[in-house]
DNA sequence: GCCGTTTTCGGCCCGACTGTTTTCAGTCG
């Protein structure tokens, strides 16, 4: 069936789908991995895939060979993939769902399908209730019970959690378990330490004299709903919030190796191990071993492990095998932005639109956090749902801001607006109103369903408007809720960089938009990033920490961040932008 | 399927835990 050309995202996800289907079809597992690797390699390819294919650049990428290029070719041409079509003809779609049940991998999913004809979650549940799994080789009563629980959990929880929720849970656990007698070291590991935007489970690593008491402490914590598993070195529990916690114990000597290992990512670890192997060493969670030796190389901390493999220290946020090895080899790792670098915040709401606190309350809270300025950007007139401001309300709000400013000599409230970007890409007020603003955040709040082409044009027009200081939450996504709207994001980023319009990294934990994967592209184009809390109450200001965390993950430096500027520098930047 | 300053064939990261076994396969991270 002829279709339209696939974009990069579709091509990457198609290759990943092929990899999973290959596993489920019982093919050579290395073939499946090859497709996974190929998908990853293309994902991190900076250029345009169609151009790269035409010029022969894609052929040079490690992990992309003849077989994968064949699929890419047809996907680029008409969006089809013969490999995918053939696999989908053989493997029922429901098996992909079933593979998400904890404890069920490709082998068992295949067994269930081959022996019992199970090809959907519902059928699986029915078969468990009919006690039909126990008759199969390798299955037993406990497995059946576990699968039923897994199906239930999938339905109750998406299985993933916001960075903010997982982080808050982890902070509490670190305090409680860190207080257990005999605990020498305790650290967060896993995707939470890497600051991924959503988290599957909280990983905690402990070095302790008496591991058993540490494991016991976790199982006794308030809010433990189920103990999933418990051994000498690992305990897993599910909290009533639905968050899973994995606790591992090691010795003090092993700690740095285990911390690195359990921090991941899996892809980063694979590269590290290969790198160790290339140097005649074996790396695992217990140490770094020369060939034929039981004695590990001595490493006091993670930095020493990197050093032993001729690398500079890679901050956890960057460990995604997305360029950190090249940078760590050549000492090109950037100094990442830190919370201390932030001088103020530029996207906030007050009671004038849909916020919960007044101008003065927001200002005092921001000042107490050590900021120099607060940019107030209430909603614009088209945003009826959020009590957007008409022109006369803007005038009155500005009077109130002047009063608040007059009462503070070491802090400034900047006059801004979060202007809806209308369907045609224009802003929500006439120029003479925008002229009165210190800054403008322009955001899409409606017409999400426009075509990719029109949406792209719309946002490019908005960033090219000299009154637009910042493009707000550029994709409109809500994590675990809805995908961003269809848009050629890179084209918008390039357009913004061209005219020096800043891009927002919205720090609200539900958004974290711009995505960290795009931040590096944006800063390379020279675009400024505004880390905005989008606070609707004073407490919301502290969401900034999630924004900074994700900015770090996107290789952002203080010099890239608009609101790391001192007030005077920010003001002149805003003036220049408009000029 | 991909890769190769020992290779065009024969590898492809490694270990813990679980549940099923009676020495191990499958799953997970």
Coordinates of C-alpha atoms (C1' of nucleotides) in Angstrom, one line a residue:
Chain A
X1 CA 0.0 0.0 0.0
X2 CA 1.5 3.3 -1.1
X3 CA 1.5 6.0 1.5
X4 CA 3.2 9.3 2.3
X5 CA 6.9 9.4 3.2
X6 CA 7.7 8.6 6.9
X7 CA 9.5 11.1 9.1
X8 CA 12.4 10.4 11.4
X9 CA 10.3 9.7 14.4
X10 CA 8.1 7.2 12.5
X11 CA 11.2 5.5 11.0
X12 CA 12.8 5.1 14.4
X13 CA 9.7 3.7 16.0
X14 CA 9.1 1.4 13.0
X15 CA 12.5 -0.1 13.4
X16 CA 11.9 -0.5 17.2
X17 CA 8.7 -2.3 16.4
X18 CA 10.4 -4.6 14.0
X19 CA 12.9 -5.4 16.7
X20 CA 10.2 -6.3 19.2
X21 CA 8.2 -8.3 16.7
X22 CA 11.4 -10.2 15.7
X23 CA 11.8 -11.2 19.3
X24 CA 8.2 -12.4 19.6
X25 CA 8.5 -14.3 16.4
X26 CA 11.3 -16.3 17.8
X27 CA 13.9 -15.0 15.4
X28 CA 17.7 -14.8 16.2
X29 CA 17.8 -12.4 19.2
X30 CA 20.9 -10.7 17.7
X31 CA 19.0 -9.8 14.7
X32 CA 16.4 -8.1 16.9
X33 CA 19.2 -6.3 18.7
X34 CA 20.6 -5.1 15.4
X35 CA 17.3 -3.4 14.6
X36 CA 17.3 -1.8 18.0
X37 CA 20.8 -0.6 17.5
X38 CA 20.0 0.7 14.1
X39 CA 16.9 2.6 15.5
X40 CA 19.1 4.2 18.1
X41 CA 21.8 5.2 15.7
X42 CA 19.3 6.9 13.4
X43 CA 17.6 8.6 16.4
X44 CA 20.8 10.3 17.3
X45 CA 21.6 11.2 13.7
X46 CA 21.5 15.0 13.6
X47 CA 20.8 15.6 9.9
X48 CA 17.8 15.0 7.7
X49 CA 17.4 11.3 7.1
X50 CA 16.2 11.7 3.4
X51 CA 19.3 13.8 2.6
X52 CA 21.6 11.5 4.5
X53 CA 20.2 8.6 2.6
X54 CA 20.6 10.3 -0.7
X55 CA 24.2 11.4 0.0
X56 CA 25.3 8.0 1.4
X57 CA 25.9 9.5 4.9
X58 CA 23.5 7.0 6.5
X59 CA 25.5 4.1 5.2
X60 CA 28.5 5.3 7.2
X61 CA 26.7 5.2 10.5
X62 CA 27.8 2.4 12.8
X63 CA 25.0 -0.1 13.3
X64 CA 23.2 0.8 10.0
X65 CA 23.8 -1.7 7.3
X66 CA 22.3 -3.0 4.2
X67 CA 19.2 -4.6 5.8
X68 CA 18.2 -1.6 7.8
X69 CA 18.9 0.8 4.9
X70 CA 16.5 -1.3 2.7
X71 CA 13.7 -0.5 5.3
X72 CA 14.7 3.1 5.6
X73 CA 14.6 3.5 1.8
X74 CA 11.0 2.3 1.5
X75 CA 9.9 4.2 4.6
X76 CA 11.3 7.4 3.2
X77 CA 9.7 6.7 -0.1
X78 CA 6.2 5.7 0.8
X79 CA 6.1 4.9 4.5
X80 CA 6.1 1.2 4.0
X81 CA 8.4 -1.5 5.4
X82 CA 8.4 -5.0 4.0
X83 CA 10.0 -6.4 7.1
X84 CA 7.3 -4.8 9.3
X85 CA 4.5 -6.0 7.0
X86 CA 5.8 -9.6 7.0
X87 CA 6.2 -9.6 10.8
X88 CA 2.7 -8.1 11.4
X89 CA 1.2 -10.8 9.2
X90 CA 2.7 -13.5 11.4
X91 CA 2.6 -11.9 14.9
X92 CA -0.7 -10.8 16.4
X93 CA -0.7 -7.2 17.6
X94 CA -1.9 -8.2 21.0
X95 CA 1.3 -10.0 21.8
X96 CA 3.0 -6.6 22.0
X97 CA 0.6 -5.7 24.9
X98 CA 1.2 -9.1 26.6
X99 CA 5.0 -8.5 26.5
X100 CA 4.5 -5.5 28.8
X101 CA 3.3 -7.8 31.6
X102 CA 6.2 -8.1 34.2
X103 CA 7.7 -11.6 34.1
X104 CA 6.6 -12.2 30.5
X105 CA 9.4 -11.9 27.9
X106 CA 9.4 -12.9 24.3
X107 CA 9.9 -16.6 25.0
X108 CA 7.0 -17.0 27.4
X109 CA 4.7 -14.8 25.3
X110 CA 5.5 -17.0 22.3
X111 CA 4.8 -20.2 24.4
X112 CA 1.5 -18.8 25.5
X113 CA 0.6 -18.0 21.9
X114 CA 1.8 -21.3 20.5
X115 CA 0.3 -23.6 23.2
X116 CA -2.8 -21.8 24.3
X117 CA -3.5 -19.4 21.4
X118 CA -3.4 -16.4 23.7
X119 CA -3.1 -13.2 21.8
X120 CA -4.5 -10.4 24.0
X121 CA -4.4 -9.3 27.6
X122 CA -8.0 -10.3 28.1
X123 CA -7.5 -13.8 26.9
X124 CA -4.4 -14.1 29.1
X125 CA -6.4 -13.0 32.1
X126 CA -9.1 -15.5 31.3
X127 CA -6.6 -18.3 30.9
X128 CA -5.0 -17.5 34.3
X129 CA -8.4 -17.5 36.0
X130 CA -9.2 -20.9 34.4
X131 CA -5.9 -22.1 35.8
X132 CA -4.6 -23.1 32.4
X133 CA -1.1 -21.8 32.6
X134 CA 0.1 -24.2 35.1
X135 CA 0.1 -27.1 32.6
X136 CA 2.7 -25.4 30.5
X137 CA 6.4 -26.3 30.8
X138 CA 8.3 -23.5 32.7
X139 CA 5.0 -22.1 34.1
X140 CA 3.6 -22.7 37.6
X141 CA 1.1 -21.5 40.1
X142 CA 3.2 -18.6 41.2
X143 CA 3.9 -17.4 37.7
X144 CA 0.2 -17.4 37.0
X145 CA -0.5 -15.5 40.1
X146 CA 2.2 -12.9 39.2
X147 CA 0.8 -12.5 35.7
X148 CA -2.7 -11.7 37.1
X149 CA -1.2 -9.1 39.4
X150 CA 0.8 -7.7 36.5
X151 CA -2.3 -7.4 34.3
X152 CA -4.1 -5.6 37.1
X153 CA -1.1 -3.2 37.6
X154 CA -1.0 -2.4 33.9
X155 CA -4.7 -1.4 34.1
X156 CA -4.4 0.6 37.3
X157 CA -1.2 2.4 36.5
X158 CA 0.4 3.4 33.3
X159 CA 3.5 1.9 34.9
X160 CA 5.4 5.2 34.6
X161 CA 5.5 8.2 36.9
X162 CA 6.4 11.8 36.6
X163 CA 9.9 12.8 37.5
X164 CA 8.5 15.0 40.2
X165 CA 6.5 12.2 41.9
X166 CA 9.4 9.7 41.8
X167 CA 11.9 12.3 43.0
X168 CA 9.8 13.3 46.0
X169 CA 9.3 9.6 46.9
X170 CA 13.0 9.0 46.6
X171 CA 14.0 11.9 48.8
X172 CA 11.8 10.4 51.6
X173 CA 13.3 6.9 51.1
X174 CA 16.8 8.2 51.1
X175 CA 16.2 9.9 54.4
X176 CA 14.5 6.9 56.1
X177 CA 16.8 4.2 54.8
X178 CA 19.9 6.4 55.2
X179 CA 19.0 6.5 58.9
X180 CA 19.3 2.7 59.3
X181 CA 22.1 1.7 61.5
X182 CA 25.2 0.5 59.6
X183 CA 24.5 2.4 56.4
X184 CA 27.7 3.8 55.1
X185 CA 26.7 5.1 51.7
X186 CA 23.4 5.6 50.1
X187 CA 22.7 7.1 46.6
X188 CA 19.9 7.3 44.1
X189 CA 20.6 5.4 40.9
X190 CA 18.6 4.5 37.8
X191 CA 16.7 6.8 35.4
X192 CA 15.8 9.1 38.3
X193 CA 19.4 9.9 38.9
X194 CA 19.7 10.5 35.1
X195 CA 16.7 12.8 35.4
X196 CA 14.5 11.2 32.8
X197 CA 11.2 13.0 32.4
X198 CA 9.2 9.9 33.4
X199 CA 10.3 7.1 35.7
X200 CA 9.4 3.5 35.9
X201 CA 10.9 2.7 39.3
X202 CA 13.0 4.3 42.0
X203 CA 16.5 2.7 42.3
X204 CA 18.4 3.1 45.5
X205 CA 21.9 1.8 46.2
X206 CA 23.3 1.2 49.7
X207 CA 26.7 0.2 51.1
X208 CA 26.1 -1.2 54.6
X209 CA 27.6 -3.5 57.3
X210 CA 24.4 -5.3 57.7
X211 CA 22.5 -5.5 54.4
X212 CA 19.7 -7.7 55.8
X213 CA 18.5 -4.9 58.2
X214 CA 18.5 -2.4 55.2
X215 CA 16.4 -4.7 53.1
X216 CA 14.0 -5.3 56.0
X217 CA 13.8 -1.5 56.6
X218 CA 12.5 -1.0 53.1
X219 CA 9.8 -3.7 53.5
X220 CA 8.6 -2.1 56.7
X221 CA 8.2 1.4 55.3
X222 CA 4.8 3.0 55.5
X223 CA 3.0 2.8 52.1
X224 CA 4.5 -0.5 51.0
X225 CA 1.6 -2.3 49.3
X226 CA 3.4 -5.4 48.1
X227 CA 6.8 -7.0 48.4
X228 CA 7.6 -8.1 44.9
X229 CA 10.9 -9.8 45.7
X230 CA 13.6 -10.0 48.2
X231 CA 17.0 -11.5 48.3
X232 CA 20.4 -11.0 49.9
X233 CA 21.3 -8.1 47.6
X234 CA 18.0 -6.9 46.2
X235 CA 14.6 -6.0 47.4
X236 CA 11.7 -4.7 45.3
X237 CA 8.5 -3.3 46.7
X238 CA 5.5 -1.5 45.2
X239 CA 4.2 1.5 47.1
X240 CA 0.5 2.4 47.3
X241 CA 1.2 5.3 45.0
X242 CA 2.0 2.7 42.3
X243 CA 5.7 3.5 42.3
X244 CA 8.0 0.5 42.4
X245 CA 11.2 0.8 44.5
X246 CA 14.3 -1.4 43.9
X247 CA 16.9 -1.4 46.7
X248 CA 20.3 -3.0 46.2
X249 CA 23.1 -3.5 48.7
X250 CA 26.8 -3.8 48.0
X251 CA 30.1 -3.4 49.9
X252 CA 31.8 -0.1 50.2
X253 CA 34.5 -1.1 47.8
X254 CA 31.9 -2.2 45.2
X255 CA 29.8 0.9 45.7
X256 CA 31.3 3.1 42.9
X257 CA 31.0 0.3 40.4
X258 CA 27.5 -0.6 41.4
X259 CA 26.5 3.1 41.4
X260 CA 27.7 3.5 37.9
X261 CA 26.1 0.2 36.8
X262 CA 22.7 0.8 38.3
X263 CA 22.6 4.4 37.1
X264 CA 22.7 3.2 33.5
X265 CA 21.5 3.8 31.0
X266 CA 21.6 0.3 29.6
X267 CA 22.9 1.8 26.4
X268 CA 25.6 3.7 28.2
X269 CA 26.6 0.6 30.2
X270 CA 26.9 -1.5 27.1
X271 CA 29.4 1.0 25.7
X272 CA 31.3 1.2 28.9
X273 CA 31.6 -2.6 29.1
X274 CA 32.7 -2.8 25.5
X275 CA 35.2 -0.1 26.2
X276 CA 36.6 -2.1 29.1
X277 CA 36.8 -5.2 27.0
X278 CA 38.7 -3.3 24.3
X279 CA 41.3 -2.6 27.0
X280 CA 41.5 -6.1 28.3
X281 CA 39.3 -5.5 31.3
X282 CA 35.9 -6.7 32.4
X283 CA 33.5 -4.3 34.0
X284 CA 30.5 -5.3 36.0
X285 CA 28.6 -4.0 39.1
X286 CA 31.3 -5.3 41.4
X287 CA 34.5 -4.0 39.9
X288 CA 36.8 -3.6 37.0
X289 CA 38.8 -6.7 36.5
X290 CA 42.0 -7.4 34.4
X291 CA 41.7 -10.6 32.4
X292 CA 42.2 -13.7 34.5
X293 CA 42.2 -11.7 37.7
X294 CA 39.7 -11.8 40.6
X295 CA 41.2 -8.5 41.9
X296 CA 39.4 -5.4 40.8
X297 CA 41.2 -2.2 39.8
X298 CA 40.8 0.2 42.8
X299 CA 38.3 3.0 42.2
X300 CA 37.3 5.3 45.0
X301 CA 34.4 6.9 43.1
X302 CA 32.7 6.9 39.7
X303 CA 35.2 9.4 38.4
X304 CA 38.0 6.9 38.9
X305 CA 36.2 4.3 36.8
X306 CA 35.9 6.7 33.9
X307 CA 39.5 7.7 34.3
X308 CA 40.5 4.0 34.2
X309 CA 38.8 3.8 30.8
X310 CA 40.5 7.0 29.6
X311 CA 37.4 9.1 30.0
X312 CA 36.5 12.3 31.8
X313 CA 33.7 12.1 34.4
X314 CA 30.3 11.9 32.7
X315 CA 27.5 13.5 34.8
X316 CA 24.6 11.0 35.3
X317 CA 22.2 13.2 33.3
X318 CA 24.3 12.7 30.1
X319 CA 24.6 8.9 30.3
X320 CA 22.3 8.0 27.4
X321 CA 24.9 7.0 24.8
X322 CA 24.0 10.1 22.9
X323 CA 27.5 11.5 22.3
X324 CA 28.9 11.5 25.9
X325 CA 31.6 9.1 25.0
X326 CA 33.1 11.2 22.3
X327 CA 32.9 14.3 24.5
X328 CA 34.4 12.5 27.5
X329 CA 37.2 11.2 25.4
X330 CA 38.2 14.6 24.1
X331 CA 37.4 16.6 27.3
X332 CA 34.5 18.4 25.5
X333 CA 31.9 17.7 28.2
X334 CA 30.1 21.1 28.9
X335 CA 29.8 22.6 32.4
X336 CA 26.1 22.1 32.9
X337 CA 23.7 24.8 34.1
X338 CA 22.9 24.6 37.9
X339 CA 20.1 25.9 40.0
X340 CA 22.5 28.5 41.4
X341 CA 23.0 30.0 37.9
X342 CA 19.3 31.0 37.6
X343 CA 18.7 34.7 38.3
X344 CA 14.9 34.9 37.9
X345 CA 11.9 33.2 36.3
X346 CA 9.9 34.4 33.3
X347 CA 6.7 32.4 32.9
X348 CA 4.3 32.8 35.9
X349 CA 0.6 33.5 36.5
X350 CA -1.3 35.4 39.2
X351 CA -4.9 35.9 40.3
X352 CA -5.2 38.3 37.3
X353 CA -5.8 35.2 35.1
X354 CA -5.9 31.6 36.4
X355 CA -3.2 31.8 39.2
X356 CA -3.9 31.3 42.9
X357 CA -1.7 34.0 44.3
X358 CA -1.5 37.8 43.9
X359 CA 1.3 39.7 42.2
X360 CA 2.7 40.7 45.5
X361 CA 2.6 37.1 46.9
X362 CA 4.3 35.7 43.8
X363 CA 6.9 38.4 43.9
X364 CA 7.7 37.9 47.6
X365 CA 7.9 34.1 47.1
X366 CA 10.3 34.5 44.1
X367 CA 12.4 37.0 46.1
X368 CA 12.6 34.6 49.0
X369 CA 14.0 32.0 46.7
X370 CA 16.9 34.4 45.9
X371 CA 15.8 35.6 42.5
X372 CA 16.3 39.1 41.1
X373 CA 13.2 39.2 39.0
X374 CA 9.8 37.6 38.4
X375 CA 8.3 37.7 35.0
X376 CA 4.5 37.8 35.2
X377 CA 2.8 36.4 32.2
X378 CA -0.9 35.9 32.7
X379 CA -3.1 34.5 29.9
X380 CA -4.2 36.6 27.0
X381 CA -7.7 37.6 26.0
X382 CA -8.4 34.6 23.7
X383 CA -7.9 32.3 26.7
X384 CA -11.5 32.5 28.0
X385 CA -11.0 29.3 30.0
X386 CA -8.2 30.9 32.0
X387 CA -9.8 34.3 32.4
X388 CA -7.4 35.9 29.9
X389 CA -6.8 39.6 30.2
X390 CA -8.5 42.2 28.1
X391 CA -6.7 45.5 27.3
X392 CA -8.2 47.4 30.2
X393 CA -7.2 44.6 32.7
X394 CA -3.7 44.8 31.4
X395 CA -3.5 48.5 32.2
X396 CA -4.8 47.9 35.8
X397 CA -2.4 45.0 36.3
X398 CA 0.5 47.2 35.2
X399 CA -0.5 49.7 37.8
X400 CA -0.4 47.1 40.5
X401 CA 3.0 45.8 39.3
X402 CA 4.3 49.4 39.5
X403 CA 3.1 49.6 43.1
X404 CA 4.7 46.3 44.1
X405 CA 7.9 47.3 42.4
X406 CA 7.9 50.6 44.3
X407 CA 7.8 48.7 47.5
X408 CA 10.9 46.6 46.8
X409 CA 14.3 47.9 46.1
X410 CA 16.2 44.7 45.4
X411 CA 13.7 42.9 43.2
X412 CA 11.7 43.6 40.1
X413 CA 8.5 42.2 38.7
X414 CA 8.6 42.3 34.9
X415 CA 5.5 43.0 32.9
X416 CA 4.7 40.2 30.5
X417 CA 1.9 38.2 29.0
X418 CA 1.4 34.7 27.8
X419 CA -0.1 35.4 24.5
X420 CA -2.0 32.7 22.7
X421 CA -0.7 32.1 19.3
X422 CA -3.8 32.4 17.1
X423 CA -4.5 29.9 14.3
X424 CA -2.8 32.1 11.7
X425 CA 0.4 32.5 13.8
X426 CA -0.4 36.1 14.9
X427 CA -0.4 37.2 18.6
X428 CA -3.5 38.0 20.6
X429 CA -3.1 41.8 20.9
X430 CA -2.3 44.7 18.7
X431 CA 1.2 46.0 18.6
X432 CA 0.5 49.0 20.8
X433 CA -0.6 46.7 23.6
X434 CA 2.4 44.4 23.2
X435 CA 4.6 47.4 23.1
X436 CA 3.8 48.0 26.8
X437 CA 5.2 44.6 27.8
X438 CA 8.7 44.0 29.0
X439 CA 8.4 40.5 27.5
X440 CA 6.0 38.2 25.7
X441 CA 5.7 34.4 26.0
X442 CA 3.8 33.1 22.9
X443 CA 2.1 29.8 23.3
X444 CA -0.2 27.4 21.5
X445 CA -3.3 26.6 23.6
X446 CA -5.7 25.6 20.9
X447 CA -6.0 24.2 17.3
X448 CA -3.8 21.2 18.2
X449 CA -5.1 19.3 15.3
X450 CA -3.8 21.4 12.5
X451 CA -1.7 19.7 9.8
X452 CA 2.0 19.5 10.4
X453 CA 2.7 21.9 7.7
X454 CA 0.2 24.5 8.9
X455 CA 1.3 24.1 12.6
X456 CA 4.9 24.6 11.6
X457 CA 4.1 27.7 9.6
X458 CA 2.0 29.0 12.5
X459 CA 4.7 28.7 15.1
X460 CA 7.4 30.0 12.8
X461 CA 5.3 33.1 12.1
X462 CA 4.9 33.5 15.9
X463 CA 8.6 33.3 16.6
X464 CA 9.4 35.7 13.8
X465 CA 7.1 38.3 15.4
X466 CA 9.6 40.8 17.0
X467 CA 7.3 41.1 20.1
X468 CA 7.7 37.4 20.9
X469 CA 10.5 37.0 23.4
X470 CA 9.9 33.3 24.2
X471 CA 8.1 30.5 22.5
X472 CA 6.2 28.8 25.4
X473 CA 6.0 25.0 25.8
X474 CA 6.9 24.4 22.1
X475 CA 5.0 21.1 21.5
X476 CA 2.1 21.3 23.9
X477 CA 2.7 17.8 25.2
X478 CA 1.4 16.6 28.6
X479 CA 3.6 13.8 29.9
X480 CA 1.7 10.5 30.4
X481 CA -1.3 12.4 29.1
X482 CA -1.1 13.5 25.5
X483 CA 1.6 13.7 22.8
X484 CA 2.7 17.1 21.5
X485 CA 1.0 18.4 18.4
X486 CA 2.4 17.4 15.0
X487 CA 5.0 20.0 14.0
X488 CA 8.4 20.2 12.3
X489 CA 10.1 21.2 15.6
X490 CA 13.5 21.5 14.1
X491 CA 12.3 24.0 11.5
X492 CA 10.7 26.0 14.3
X493 CA 13.9 25.8 16.4
X494 CA 16.0 27.0 13.5
X495 CA 13.6 29.9 12.8
X496 CA 13.7 30.9 16.4
X497 CA 17.5 30.8 16.6
X498 CA 17.7 32.8 13.4
X499 CA 15.8 35.8 14.9
X500 CA 17.1 35.2 18.5
X501 CA 13.7 34.4 19.9
X502 CA 14.1 32.3 23.0
X503 CA 12.6 28.8 23.4
X504 CA 11.0 27.7 26.6
X505 CA 11.9 24.7 28.6
X506 CA 8.7 24.6 30.6
X507 CA 9.6 23.3 34.0
X508 CA 6.1 22.1 35.0
X509 CA 6.7 18.4 35.6
X510 CA 3.7 17.5 33.4
X511 CA 5.3 19.3 30.5
X512 CA 9.2 19.5 30.6
X513 CA 8.7 20.8 27.0
X514 CA 11.1 21.4 25.1
X515 CA 12.1 17.8 25.3
X516 CA 15.7 17.2 26.4
X517 CA 16.5 15.4 23.2
X518 CA 15.9 18.6 21.3
X519 CA 17.7 21.0 23.6
X520 CA 21.1 20.1 22.4
X521 CA 20.0 20.7 18.8
X522 CA 18.5 24.1 19.9
X523 CA 21.6 25.3 21.7
X524 CA 23.8 24.2 18.8
X525 CA 21.7 26.4 16.6
X526 CA 22.4 29.2 19.0
X527 CA 18.9 29.4 20.5
X528 CA 18.4 30.8 24.0
X529 CA 16.6 28.6 26.5
X530 CA 14.2 30.1 29.0
X531 CA 13.6 27.7 31.9
X532 CA 10.1 28.7 33.0
X533 CA 8.2 27.3 36.0
X534 CA 4.8 28.2 34.5
X535 CA 3.8 28.7 38.2
X536 CA 0.1 29.1 39.0
X537 CA 0.8 29.5 42.7
X538 CA 3.8 30.3 44.8
X539 CA 4.7 26.7 45.4
X540 CA 4.9 26.2 41.6
X541 CA 8.0 28.4 41.5
X542 CA 10.0 25.5 42.9
X543 CA 9.2 23.4 39.8
X544 CA 12.1 25.2 38.4
X545 CA 14.3 22.4 39.7
X546 CA 12.8 20.0 37.3
X547 CA 13.4 22.4 34.5
X548 CA 17.1 22.8 35.5
X549 CA 17.4 19.0 35.8
X550 CA 16.1 18.4 32.3
X551 CA 18.2 21.3 30.9
X552 CA 21.3 19.6 32.3
X553 CA 20.1 16.4 30.6
X554 CA 20.0 18.4 27.3
X555 CA 23.6 19.5 27.7
X556 CA 22.5 23.1 28.4
X557 CA 25.1 25.5 29.9
X558 CA 24.4 28.6 32.0
X559 CA 25.4 30.8 29.0
X560 CA 22.5 29.2 27.0
X561 CA 19.9 30.2 29.5
X562 CA 17.9 33.4 29.2
X563 CA 16.9 33.6 32.8
X564 CA 20.5 33.0 34.0
X565 CA 21.1 36.6 32.8
X566 CA 21.5 39.3 35.4
X567 CA 18.5 41.7 35.4
X568 CA 20.3 44.5 33.4
X569 CA 21.6 42.0 30.8
X570 CA 18.1 40.4 30.5
X571 CA 16.6 43.9 29.9
X572 CA 19.0 44.7 27.2
X573 CA 18.5 41.3 25.6
X574 CA 14.7 41.9 25.6
X575 CA 15.2 45.3 24.0
X576 CA 17.5 44.0 21.4
X577 CA 15.1 41.2 20.5
X578 CA 12.4 43.7 19.8
X579 CA 14.6 46.2 17.9
Chain B
dG1 C1' 21.3 -7.9 10.9
dC2 C1' 26.0 -5.8 11.8
dC3 C1' 30.9 -5.9 12.3
dG4 C1' 36.1 -6.7 11.5
dT5 C1' 44.9 -3.2 12.3
dT6 C1' 44.4 -10.9 14.0
dT7 C1' 38.3 -12.1 11.4
dT8 C1' 33.9 -12.2 5.2
dC9 C1' 32.7 -16.2 9.8
dG10 C1' 31.5 -16.3 14.3
dG11 C1' 30.8 -13.6 17.6
dC12 C1' 27.4 -10.0 19.6
dC13 C1' 27.6 -7.3 28.0
dC14 C1' 26.8 -9.4 32.3
dG15 C1' 24.9 -11.1 36.7
dA16 C1' 20.9 -11.6 40.2
dC17 C1' 16.6 -13.4 41.0
dT18 C1' 12.6 -16.3 40.4
dG19 C1' 10.2 -20.3 39.7
dT20 C1' 10.7 -24.2 38.0
dT21 C1' 13.7 -27.6 38.2
dT22 C1' 17.1 -31.5 40.2
dT23 C1' 21.0 -28.3 36.9
dC24 C1' 18.6 -24.4 34.4
dA25 C1' 15.8 -21.2 31.3
dG26 C1' 13.7 -16.9 31.2
dT27 C1' 13.4 -12.3 32.6
dC28 C1' 15.1 -8.0 34.1
dG29 C1' 17.9 -4.2 34.5

